[in-house]
mmCIF file of N, CA and C in Angstrom:
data_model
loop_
_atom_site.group_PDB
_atom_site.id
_atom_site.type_symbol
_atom_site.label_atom_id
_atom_site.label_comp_id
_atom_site.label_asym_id
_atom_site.label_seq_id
_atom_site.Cartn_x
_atom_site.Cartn_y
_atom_site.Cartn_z
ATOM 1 N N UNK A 26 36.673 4.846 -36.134
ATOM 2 C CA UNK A 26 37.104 6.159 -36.526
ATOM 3 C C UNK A 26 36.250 7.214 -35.844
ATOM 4 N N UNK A 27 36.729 8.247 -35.489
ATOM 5 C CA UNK A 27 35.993 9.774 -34.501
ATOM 6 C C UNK A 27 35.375 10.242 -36.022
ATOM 7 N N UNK A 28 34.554 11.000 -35.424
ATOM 8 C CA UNK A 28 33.697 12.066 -36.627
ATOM 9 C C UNK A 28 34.744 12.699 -37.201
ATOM 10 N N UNK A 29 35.663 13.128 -37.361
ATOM 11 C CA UNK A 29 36.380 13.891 -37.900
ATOM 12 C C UNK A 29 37.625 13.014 -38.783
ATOM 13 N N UNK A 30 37.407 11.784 -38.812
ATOM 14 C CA UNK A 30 38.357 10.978 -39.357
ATOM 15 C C UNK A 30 37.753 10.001 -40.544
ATOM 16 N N UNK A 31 37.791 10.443 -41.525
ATOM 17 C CA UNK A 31 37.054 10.015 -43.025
ATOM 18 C C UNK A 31 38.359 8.988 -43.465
ATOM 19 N N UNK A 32 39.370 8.652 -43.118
ATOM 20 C CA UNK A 32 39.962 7.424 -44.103
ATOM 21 C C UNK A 32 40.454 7.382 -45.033
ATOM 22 N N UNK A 33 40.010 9.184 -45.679
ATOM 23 C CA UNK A 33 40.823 9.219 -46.774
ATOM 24 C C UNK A 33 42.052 10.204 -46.581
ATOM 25 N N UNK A 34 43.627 9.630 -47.569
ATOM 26 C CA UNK A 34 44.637 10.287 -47.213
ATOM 27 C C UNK A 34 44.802 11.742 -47.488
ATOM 28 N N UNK A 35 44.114 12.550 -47.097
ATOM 29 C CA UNK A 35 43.999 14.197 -47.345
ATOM 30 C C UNK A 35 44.313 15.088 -45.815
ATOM 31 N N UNK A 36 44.576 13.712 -44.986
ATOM 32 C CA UNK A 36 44.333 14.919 -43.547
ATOM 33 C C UNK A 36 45.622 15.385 -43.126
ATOM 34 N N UNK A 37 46.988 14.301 -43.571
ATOM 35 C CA UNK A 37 48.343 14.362 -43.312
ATOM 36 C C UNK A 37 48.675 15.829 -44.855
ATOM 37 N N UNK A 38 47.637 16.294 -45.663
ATOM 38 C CA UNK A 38 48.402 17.717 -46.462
ATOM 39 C C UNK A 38 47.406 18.391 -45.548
ATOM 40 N N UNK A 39 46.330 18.266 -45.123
ATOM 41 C CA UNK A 39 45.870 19.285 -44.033
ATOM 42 C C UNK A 39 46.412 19.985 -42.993
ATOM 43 N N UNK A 40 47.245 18.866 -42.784
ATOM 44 C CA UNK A 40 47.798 18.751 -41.044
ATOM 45 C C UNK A 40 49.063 19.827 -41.720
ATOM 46 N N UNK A 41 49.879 19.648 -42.591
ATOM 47 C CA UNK A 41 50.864 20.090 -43.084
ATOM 48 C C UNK A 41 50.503 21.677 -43.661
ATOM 49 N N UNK A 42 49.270 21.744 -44.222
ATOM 50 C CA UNK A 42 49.141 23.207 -44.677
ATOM 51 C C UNK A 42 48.647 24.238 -43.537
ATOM 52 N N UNK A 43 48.097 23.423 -42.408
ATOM 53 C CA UNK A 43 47.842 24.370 -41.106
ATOM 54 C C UNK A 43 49.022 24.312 -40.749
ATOM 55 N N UNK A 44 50.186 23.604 -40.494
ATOM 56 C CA UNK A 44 51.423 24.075 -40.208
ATOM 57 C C UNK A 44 52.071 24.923 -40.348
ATOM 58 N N UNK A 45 52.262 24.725 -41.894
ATOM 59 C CA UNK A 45 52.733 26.291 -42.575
ATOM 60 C C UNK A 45 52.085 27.239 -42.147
ATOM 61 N N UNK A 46 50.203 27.536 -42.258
ATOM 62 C CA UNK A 46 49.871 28.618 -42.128
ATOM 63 C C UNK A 46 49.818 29.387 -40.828
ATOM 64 N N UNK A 47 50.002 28.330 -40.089
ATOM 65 C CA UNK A 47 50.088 29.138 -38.666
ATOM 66 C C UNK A 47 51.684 29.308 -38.088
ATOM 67 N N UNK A 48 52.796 28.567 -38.502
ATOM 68 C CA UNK A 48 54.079 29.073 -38.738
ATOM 69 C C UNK A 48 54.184 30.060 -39.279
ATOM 70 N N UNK A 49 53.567 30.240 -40.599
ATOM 71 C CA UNK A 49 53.956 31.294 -40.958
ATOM 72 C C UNK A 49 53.186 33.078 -40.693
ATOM 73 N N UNK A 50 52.209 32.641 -39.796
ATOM 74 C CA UNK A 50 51.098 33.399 -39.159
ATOM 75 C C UNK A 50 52.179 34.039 -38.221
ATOM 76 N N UNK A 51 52.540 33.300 -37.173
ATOM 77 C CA UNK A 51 53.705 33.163 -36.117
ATOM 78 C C UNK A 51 54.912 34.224 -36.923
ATOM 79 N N UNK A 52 55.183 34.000 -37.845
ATOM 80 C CA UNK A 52 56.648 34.259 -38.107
ATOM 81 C C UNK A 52 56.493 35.783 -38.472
ATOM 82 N N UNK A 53 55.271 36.105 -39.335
ATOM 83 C CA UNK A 53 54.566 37.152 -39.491
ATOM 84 C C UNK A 53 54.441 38.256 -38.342
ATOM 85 N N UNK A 54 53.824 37.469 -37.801
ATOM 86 C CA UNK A 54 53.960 38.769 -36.775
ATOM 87 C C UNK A 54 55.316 38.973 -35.832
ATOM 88 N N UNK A 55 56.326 38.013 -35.832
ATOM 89 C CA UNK A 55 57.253 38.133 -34.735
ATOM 90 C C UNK A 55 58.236 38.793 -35.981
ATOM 91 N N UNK A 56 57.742 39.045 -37.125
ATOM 92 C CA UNK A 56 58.350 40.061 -37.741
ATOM 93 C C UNK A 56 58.493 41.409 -38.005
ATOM 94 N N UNK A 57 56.606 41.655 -37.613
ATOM 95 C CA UNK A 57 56.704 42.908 -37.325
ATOM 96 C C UNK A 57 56.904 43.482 -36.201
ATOM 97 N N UNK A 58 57.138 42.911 -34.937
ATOM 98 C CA UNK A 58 57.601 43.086 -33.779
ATOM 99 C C UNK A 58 58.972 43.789 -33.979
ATOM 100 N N UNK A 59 59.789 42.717 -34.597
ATOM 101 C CA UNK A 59 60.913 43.267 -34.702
ATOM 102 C C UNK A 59 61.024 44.731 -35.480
ATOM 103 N N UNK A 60 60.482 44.432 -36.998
ATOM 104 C CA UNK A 60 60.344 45.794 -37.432
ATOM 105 C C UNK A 60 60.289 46.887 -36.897
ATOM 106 N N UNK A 61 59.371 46.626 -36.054
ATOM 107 C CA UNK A 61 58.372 47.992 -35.148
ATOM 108 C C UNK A 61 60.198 48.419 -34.358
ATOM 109 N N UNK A 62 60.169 47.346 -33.705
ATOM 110 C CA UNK A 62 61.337 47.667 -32.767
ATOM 111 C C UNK A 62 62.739 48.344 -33.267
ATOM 112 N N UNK A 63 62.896 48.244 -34.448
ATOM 113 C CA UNK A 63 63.827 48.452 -35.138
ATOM 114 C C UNK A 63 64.000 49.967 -35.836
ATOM 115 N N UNK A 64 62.824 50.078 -36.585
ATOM 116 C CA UNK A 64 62.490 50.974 -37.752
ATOM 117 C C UNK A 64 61.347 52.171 -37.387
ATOM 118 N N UNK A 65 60.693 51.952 -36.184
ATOM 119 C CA UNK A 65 59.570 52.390 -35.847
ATOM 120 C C UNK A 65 58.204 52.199 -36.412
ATOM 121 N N UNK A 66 57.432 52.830 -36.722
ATOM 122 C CA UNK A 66 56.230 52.550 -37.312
ATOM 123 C C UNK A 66 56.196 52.234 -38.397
ATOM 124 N N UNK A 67 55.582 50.853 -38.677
ATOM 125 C CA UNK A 67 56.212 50.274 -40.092
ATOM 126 C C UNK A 67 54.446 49.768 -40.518
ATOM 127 N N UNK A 68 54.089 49.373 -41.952
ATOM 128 C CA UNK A 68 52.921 48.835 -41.887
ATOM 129 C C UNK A 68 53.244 47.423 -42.057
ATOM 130 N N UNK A 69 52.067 46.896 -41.027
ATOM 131 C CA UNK A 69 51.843 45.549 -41.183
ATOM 132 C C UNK A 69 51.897 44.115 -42.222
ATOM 133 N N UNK A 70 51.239 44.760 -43.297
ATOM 134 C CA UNK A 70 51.193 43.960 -44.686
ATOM 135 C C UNK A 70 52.375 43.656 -44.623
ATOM 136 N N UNK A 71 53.763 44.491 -44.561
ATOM 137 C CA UNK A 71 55.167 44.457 -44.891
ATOM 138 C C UNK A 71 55.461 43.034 -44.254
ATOM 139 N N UNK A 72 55.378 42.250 -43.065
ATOM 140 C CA UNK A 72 55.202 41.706 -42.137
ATOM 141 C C UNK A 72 54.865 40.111 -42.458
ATOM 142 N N UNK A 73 53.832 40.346 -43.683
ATOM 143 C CA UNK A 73 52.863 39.419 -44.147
ATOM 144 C C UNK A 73 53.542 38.447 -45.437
ATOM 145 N N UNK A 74 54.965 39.594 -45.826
ATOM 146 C CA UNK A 74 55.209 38.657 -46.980
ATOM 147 C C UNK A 74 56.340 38.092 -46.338
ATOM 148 N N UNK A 75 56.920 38.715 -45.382
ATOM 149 C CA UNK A 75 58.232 37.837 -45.037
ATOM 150 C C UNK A 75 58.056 36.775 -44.389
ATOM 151 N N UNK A 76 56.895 36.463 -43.260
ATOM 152 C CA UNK A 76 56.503 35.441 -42.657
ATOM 153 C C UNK A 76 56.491 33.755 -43.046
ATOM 154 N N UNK A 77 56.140 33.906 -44.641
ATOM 155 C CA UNK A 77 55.647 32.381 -45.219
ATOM 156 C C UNK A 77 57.220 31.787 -45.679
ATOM 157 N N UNK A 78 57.806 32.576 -45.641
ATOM 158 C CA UNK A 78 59.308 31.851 -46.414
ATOM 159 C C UNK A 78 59.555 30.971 -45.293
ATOM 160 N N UNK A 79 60.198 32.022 -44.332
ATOM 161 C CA UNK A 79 61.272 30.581 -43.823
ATOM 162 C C UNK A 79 60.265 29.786 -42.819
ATOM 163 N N UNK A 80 58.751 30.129 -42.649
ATOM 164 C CA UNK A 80 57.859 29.220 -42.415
ATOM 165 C C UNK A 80 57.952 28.116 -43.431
ATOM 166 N N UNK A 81 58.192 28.002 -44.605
ATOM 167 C CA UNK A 81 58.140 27.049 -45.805
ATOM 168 C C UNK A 81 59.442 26.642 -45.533
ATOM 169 N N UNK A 82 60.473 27.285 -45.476
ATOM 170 C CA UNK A 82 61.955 26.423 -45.270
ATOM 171 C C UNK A 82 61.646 25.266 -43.876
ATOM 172 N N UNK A 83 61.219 25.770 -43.191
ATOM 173 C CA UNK A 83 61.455 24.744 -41.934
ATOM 174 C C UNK A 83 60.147 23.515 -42.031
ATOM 175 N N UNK A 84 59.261 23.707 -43.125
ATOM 176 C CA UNK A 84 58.519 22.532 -42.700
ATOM 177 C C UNK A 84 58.551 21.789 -43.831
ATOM 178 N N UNK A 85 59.648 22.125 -44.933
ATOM 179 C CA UNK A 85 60.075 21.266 -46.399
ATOM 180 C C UNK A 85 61.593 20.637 -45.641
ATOM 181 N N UNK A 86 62.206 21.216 -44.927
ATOM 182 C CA UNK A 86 63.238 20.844 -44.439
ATOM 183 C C UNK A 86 62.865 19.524 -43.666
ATOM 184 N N UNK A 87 61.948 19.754 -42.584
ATOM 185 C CA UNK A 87 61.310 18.606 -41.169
ATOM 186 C C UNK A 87 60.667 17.532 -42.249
ATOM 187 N N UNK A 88 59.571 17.946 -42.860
ATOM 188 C CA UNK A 88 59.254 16.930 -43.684
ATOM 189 C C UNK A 88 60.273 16.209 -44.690
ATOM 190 N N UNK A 89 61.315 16.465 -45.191
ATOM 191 C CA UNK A 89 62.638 15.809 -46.004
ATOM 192 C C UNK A 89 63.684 15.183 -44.936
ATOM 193 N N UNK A 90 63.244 15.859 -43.405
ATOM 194 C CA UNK A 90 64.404 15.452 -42.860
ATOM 195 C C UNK A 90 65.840 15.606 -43.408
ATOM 196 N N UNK A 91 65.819 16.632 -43.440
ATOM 197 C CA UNK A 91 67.259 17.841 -43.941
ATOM 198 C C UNK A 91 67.963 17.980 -42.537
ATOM 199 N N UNK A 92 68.819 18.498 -42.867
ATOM 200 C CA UNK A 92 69.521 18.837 -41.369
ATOM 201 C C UNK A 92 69.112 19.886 -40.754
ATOM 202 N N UNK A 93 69.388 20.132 -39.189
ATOM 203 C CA UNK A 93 68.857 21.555 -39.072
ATOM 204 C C UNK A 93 69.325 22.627 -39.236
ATOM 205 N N UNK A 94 70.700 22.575 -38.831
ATOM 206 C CA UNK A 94 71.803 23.515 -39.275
ATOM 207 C C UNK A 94 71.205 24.576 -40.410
ATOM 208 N N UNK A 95 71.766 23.704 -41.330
ATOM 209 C CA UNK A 95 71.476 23.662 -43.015
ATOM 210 C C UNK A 95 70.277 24.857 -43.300
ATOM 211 N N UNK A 96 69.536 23.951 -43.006
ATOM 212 C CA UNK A 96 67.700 24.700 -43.121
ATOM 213 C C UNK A 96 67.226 25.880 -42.276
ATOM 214 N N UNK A 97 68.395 26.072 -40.742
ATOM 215 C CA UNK A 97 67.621 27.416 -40.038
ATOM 216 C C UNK A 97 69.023 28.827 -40.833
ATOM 217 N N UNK A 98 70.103 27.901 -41.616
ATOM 218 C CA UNK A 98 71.091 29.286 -42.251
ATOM 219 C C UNK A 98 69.951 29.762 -43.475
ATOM 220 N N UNK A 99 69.859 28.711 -44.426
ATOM 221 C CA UNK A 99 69.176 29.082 -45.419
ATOM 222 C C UNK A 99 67.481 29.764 -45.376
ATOM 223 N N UNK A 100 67.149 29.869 -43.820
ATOM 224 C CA UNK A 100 65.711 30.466 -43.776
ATOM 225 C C UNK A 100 66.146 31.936 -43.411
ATOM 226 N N UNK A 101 67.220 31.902 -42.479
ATOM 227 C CA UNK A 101 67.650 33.386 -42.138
ATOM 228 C C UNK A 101 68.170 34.217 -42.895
ATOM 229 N N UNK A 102 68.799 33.332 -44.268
ATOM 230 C CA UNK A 102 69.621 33.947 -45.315
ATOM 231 C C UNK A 102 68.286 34.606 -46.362
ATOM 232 N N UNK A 103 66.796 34.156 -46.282
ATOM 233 C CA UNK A 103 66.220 34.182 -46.799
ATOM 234 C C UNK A 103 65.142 35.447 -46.166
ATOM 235 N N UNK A 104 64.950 35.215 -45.117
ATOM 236 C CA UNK A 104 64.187 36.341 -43.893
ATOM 237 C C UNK A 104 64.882 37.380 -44.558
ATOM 238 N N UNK A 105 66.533 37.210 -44.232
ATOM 239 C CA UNK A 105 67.039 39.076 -44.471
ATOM 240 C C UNK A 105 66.808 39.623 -45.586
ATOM 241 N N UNK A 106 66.410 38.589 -47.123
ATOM 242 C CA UNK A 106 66.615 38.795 -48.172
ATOM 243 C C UNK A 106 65.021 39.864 -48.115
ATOM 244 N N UNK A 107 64.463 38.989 -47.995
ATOM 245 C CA UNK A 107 63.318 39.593 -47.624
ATOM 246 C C UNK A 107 62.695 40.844 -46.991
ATOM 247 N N UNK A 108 63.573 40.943 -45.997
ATOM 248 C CA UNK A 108 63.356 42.013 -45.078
ATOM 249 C C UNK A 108 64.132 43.155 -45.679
ATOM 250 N N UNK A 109 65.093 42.952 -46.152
ATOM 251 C CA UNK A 109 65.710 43.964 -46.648
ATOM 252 C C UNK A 109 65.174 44.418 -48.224
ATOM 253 N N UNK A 110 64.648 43.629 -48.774
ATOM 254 C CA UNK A 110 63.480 44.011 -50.115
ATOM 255 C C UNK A 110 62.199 44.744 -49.562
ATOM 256 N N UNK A 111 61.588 44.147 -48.976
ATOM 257 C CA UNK A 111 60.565 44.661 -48.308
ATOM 258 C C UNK A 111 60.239 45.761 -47.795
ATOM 259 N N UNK A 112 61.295 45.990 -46.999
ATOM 260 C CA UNK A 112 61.224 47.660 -46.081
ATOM 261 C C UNK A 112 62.238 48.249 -46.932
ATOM 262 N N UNK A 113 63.343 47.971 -47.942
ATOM 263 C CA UNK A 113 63.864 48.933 -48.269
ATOM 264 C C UNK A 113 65.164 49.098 -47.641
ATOM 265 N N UNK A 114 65.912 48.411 -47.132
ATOM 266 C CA UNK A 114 66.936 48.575 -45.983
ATOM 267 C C UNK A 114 68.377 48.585 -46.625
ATOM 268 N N UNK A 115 69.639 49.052 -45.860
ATOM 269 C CA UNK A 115 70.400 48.973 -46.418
ATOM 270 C C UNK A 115 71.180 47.658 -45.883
ATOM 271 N N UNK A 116 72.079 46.846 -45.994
ATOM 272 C CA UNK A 116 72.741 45.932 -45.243
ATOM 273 C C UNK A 116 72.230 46.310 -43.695
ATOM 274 N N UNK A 117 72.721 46.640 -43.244
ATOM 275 C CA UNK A 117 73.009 47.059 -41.707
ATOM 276 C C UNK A 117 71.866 46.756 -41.135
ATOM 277 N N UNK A 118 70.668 47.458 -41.202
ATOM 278 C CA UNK A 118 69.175 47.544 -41.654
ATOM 279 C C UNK A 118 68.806 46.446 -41.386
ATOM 280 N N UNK A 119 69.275 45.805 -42.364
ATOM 281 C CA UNK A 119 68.506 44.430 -42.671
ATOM 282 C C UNK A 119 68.722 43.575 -41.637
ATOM 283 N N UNK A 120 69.964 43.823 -41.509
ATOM 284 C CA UNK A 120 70.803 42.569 -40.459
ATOM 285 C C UNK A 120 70.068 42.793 -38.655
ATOM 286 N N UNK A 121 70.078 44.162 -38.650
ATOM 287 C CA UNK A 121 69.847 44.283 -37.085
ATOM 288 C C UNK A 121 67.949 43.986 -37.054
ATOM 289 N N UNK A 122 67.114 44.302 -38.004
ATOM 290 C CA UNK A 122 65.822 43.823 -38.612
ATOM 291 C C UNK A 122 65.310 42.374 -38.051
ATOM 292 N N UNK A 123 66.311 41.477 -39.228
ATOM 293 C CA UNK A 123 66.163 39.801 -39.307
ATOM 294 C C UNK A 123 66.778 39.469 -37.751
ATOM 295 N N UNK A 124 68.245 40.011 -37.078
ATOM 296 C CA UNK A 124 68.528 39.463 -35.846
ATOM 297 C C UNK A 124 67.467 39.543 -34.835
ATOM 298 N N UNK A 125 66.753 40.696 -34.942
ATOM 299 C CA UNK A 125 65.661 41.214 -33.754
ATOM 300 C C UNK A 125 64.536 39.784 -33.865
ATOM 301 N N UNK A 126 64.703 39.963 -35.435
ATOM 302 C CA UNK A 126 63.602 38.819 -35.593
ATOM 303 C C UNK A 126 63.577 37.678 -35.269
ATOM 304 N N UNK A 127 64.889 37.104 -35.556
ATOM 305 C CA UNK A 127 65.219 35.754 -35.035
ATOM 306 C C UNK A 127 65.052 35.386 -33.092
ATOM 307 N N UNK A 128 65.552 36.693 -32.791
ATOM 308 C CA UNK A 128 65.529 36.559 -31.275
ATOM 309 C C UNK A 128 64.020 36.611 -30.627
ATOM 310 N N UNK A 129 63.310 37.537 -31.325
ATOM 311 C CA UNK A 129 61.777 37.328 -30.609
ATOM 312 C C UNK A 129 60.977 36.052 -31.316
ATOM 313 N N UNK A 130 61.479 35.941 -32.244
ATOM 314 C CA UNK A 130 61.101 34.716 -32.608
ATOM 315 C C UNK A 130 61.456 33.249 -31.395
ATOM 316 N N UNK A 131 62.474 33.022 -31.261
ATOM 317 C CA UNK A 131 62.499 31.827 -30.333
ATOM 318 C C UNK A 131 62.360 32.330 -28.827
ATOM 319 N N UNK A 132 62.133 33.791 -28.473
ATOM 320 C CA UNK A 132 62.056 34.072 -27.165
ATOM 321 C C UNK A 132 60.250 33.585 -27.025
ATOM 322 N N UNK A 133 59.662 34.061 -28.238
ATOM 323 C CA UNK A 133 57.653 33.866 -28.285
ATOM 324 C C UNK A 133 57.988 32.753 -28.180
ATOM 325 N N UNK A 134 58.225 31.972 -28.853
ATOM 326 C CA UNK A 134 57.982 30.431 -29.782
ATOM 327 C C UNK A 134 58.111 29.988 -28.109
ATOM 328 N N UNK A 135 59.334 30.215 -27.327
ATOM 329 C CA UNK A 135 59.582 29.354 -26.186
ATOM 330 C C UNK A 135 58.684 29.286 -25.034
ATOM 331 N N UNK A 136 58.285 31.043 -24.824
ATOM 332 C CA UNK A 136 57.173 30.809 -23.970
ATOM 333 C C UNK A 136 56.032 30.487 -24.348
ATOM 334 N N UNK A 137 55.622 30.345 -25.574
ATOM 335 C CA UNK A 137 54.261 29.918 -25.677
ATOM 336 C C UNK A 137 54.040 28.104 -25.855
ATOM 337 N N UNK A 138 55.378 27.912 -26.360
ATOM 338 C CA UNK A 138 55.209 26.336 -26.045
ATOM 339 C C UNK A 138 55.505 25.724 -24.494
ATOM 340 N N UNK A 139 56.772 26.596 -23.921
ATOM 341 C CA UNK A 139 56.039 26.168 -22.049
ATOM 342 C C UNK A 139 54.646 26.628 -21.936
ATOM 343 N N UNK A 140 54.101 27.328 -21.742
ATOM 344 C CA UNK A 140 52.621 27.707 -21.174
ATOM 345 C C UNK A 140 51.925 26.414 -22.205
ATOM 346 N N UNK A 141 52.256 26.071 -23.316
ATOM 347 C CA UNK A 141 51.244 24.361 -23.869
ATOM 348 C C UNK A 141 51.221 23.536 -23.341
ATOM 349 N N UNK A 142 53.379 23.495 -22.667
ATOM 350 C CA UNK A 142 52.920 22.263 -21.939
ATOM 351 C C UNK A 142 52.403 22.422 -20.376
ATOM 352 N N UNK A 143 52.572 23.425 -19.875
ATOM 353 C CA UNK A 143 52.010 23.558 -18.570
ATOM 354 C C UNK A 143 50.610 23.484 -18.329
ATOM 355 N N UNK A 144 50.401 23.370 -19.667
ATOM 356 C CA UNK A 144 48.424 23.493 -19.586
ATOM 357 C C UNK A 144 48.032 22.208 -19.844
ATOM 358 N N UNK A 145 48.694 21.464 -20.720
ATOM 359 C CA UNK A 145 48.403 19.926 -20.895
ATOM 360 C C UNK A 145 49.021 19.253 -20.008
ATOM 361 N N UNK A 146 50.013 19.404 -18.947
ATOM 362 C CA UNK A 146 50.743 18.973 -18.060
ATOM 363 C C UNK A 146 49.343 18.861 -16.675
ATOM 364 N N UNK A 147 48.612 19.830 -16.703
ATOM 365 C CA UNK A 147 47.507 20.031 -15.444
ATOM 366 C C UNK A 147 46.817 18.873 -15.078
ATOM 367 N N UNK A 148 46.827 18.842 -14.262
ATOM 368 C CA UNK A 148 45.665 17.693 -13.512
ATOM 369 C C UNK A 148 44.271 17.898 -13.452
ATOM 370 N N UNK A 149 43.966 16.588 -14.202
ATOM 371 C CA UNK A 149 42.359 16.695 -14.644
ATOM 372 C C UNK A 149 41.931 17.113 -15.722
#
């Protein structure tokens, strides 16, 4: 076993609660991106509560092995709920809000996982 590997089963809810928290770290801010983009100057905190949801939908979903379909309607159905509590929005609001969000969401998510693998891909 490496120094960092004790044997006892606590590292697989570790591994799982840094998931969430940095999903939902991730989701956090590619929320206020959108916000910003949307609404103009918005505060941050706002940002902070919508982030952990559908961070929690997608890694209760992966871990149950749910479908994906299923689990990315019910996180978006949940983002807008959110977003539109949060800032105050009316329908419309909300919708063009959560879409912005969804889109910088997998536009970040994509380049930052090419640039992971291009860096672990390197020679040497």
């Amino acid at each position: 076993m490496g120094p960092l590997q004790s044997g006892v089963g606590s590292a697989p809810a570790v591994a799982v609660a840094g998931t969430v928290a940095l999903f939902a770290l991730f989701l956090s801010l590619t929320a206020h991106i959108a916000a910003r983009n949307v609404l103009g100057d918005v505060p941050i905190r706002n940002a902070f509560l919508v982030g952990p949801v559908p961070a929690a939908v997608a890694v209760v979903a992966t871990a149950l092995e749910l479908p994906s379909i299923p689990a990315v309607v019910v996180a978006l159905v949940l983002d807008a709920a959110l977003v539109g509590y949060v800032y105050g929005l009316d329908r419309r609001l909300t919708a063009a809000v959560t879409g912005v969000h969804a889109v910088v969401s997998v536009i970040l998510g994509s380049v930052l996982f090419s640039l992971y693998v291009l860096v672990r891909s390197a020679p040497g």
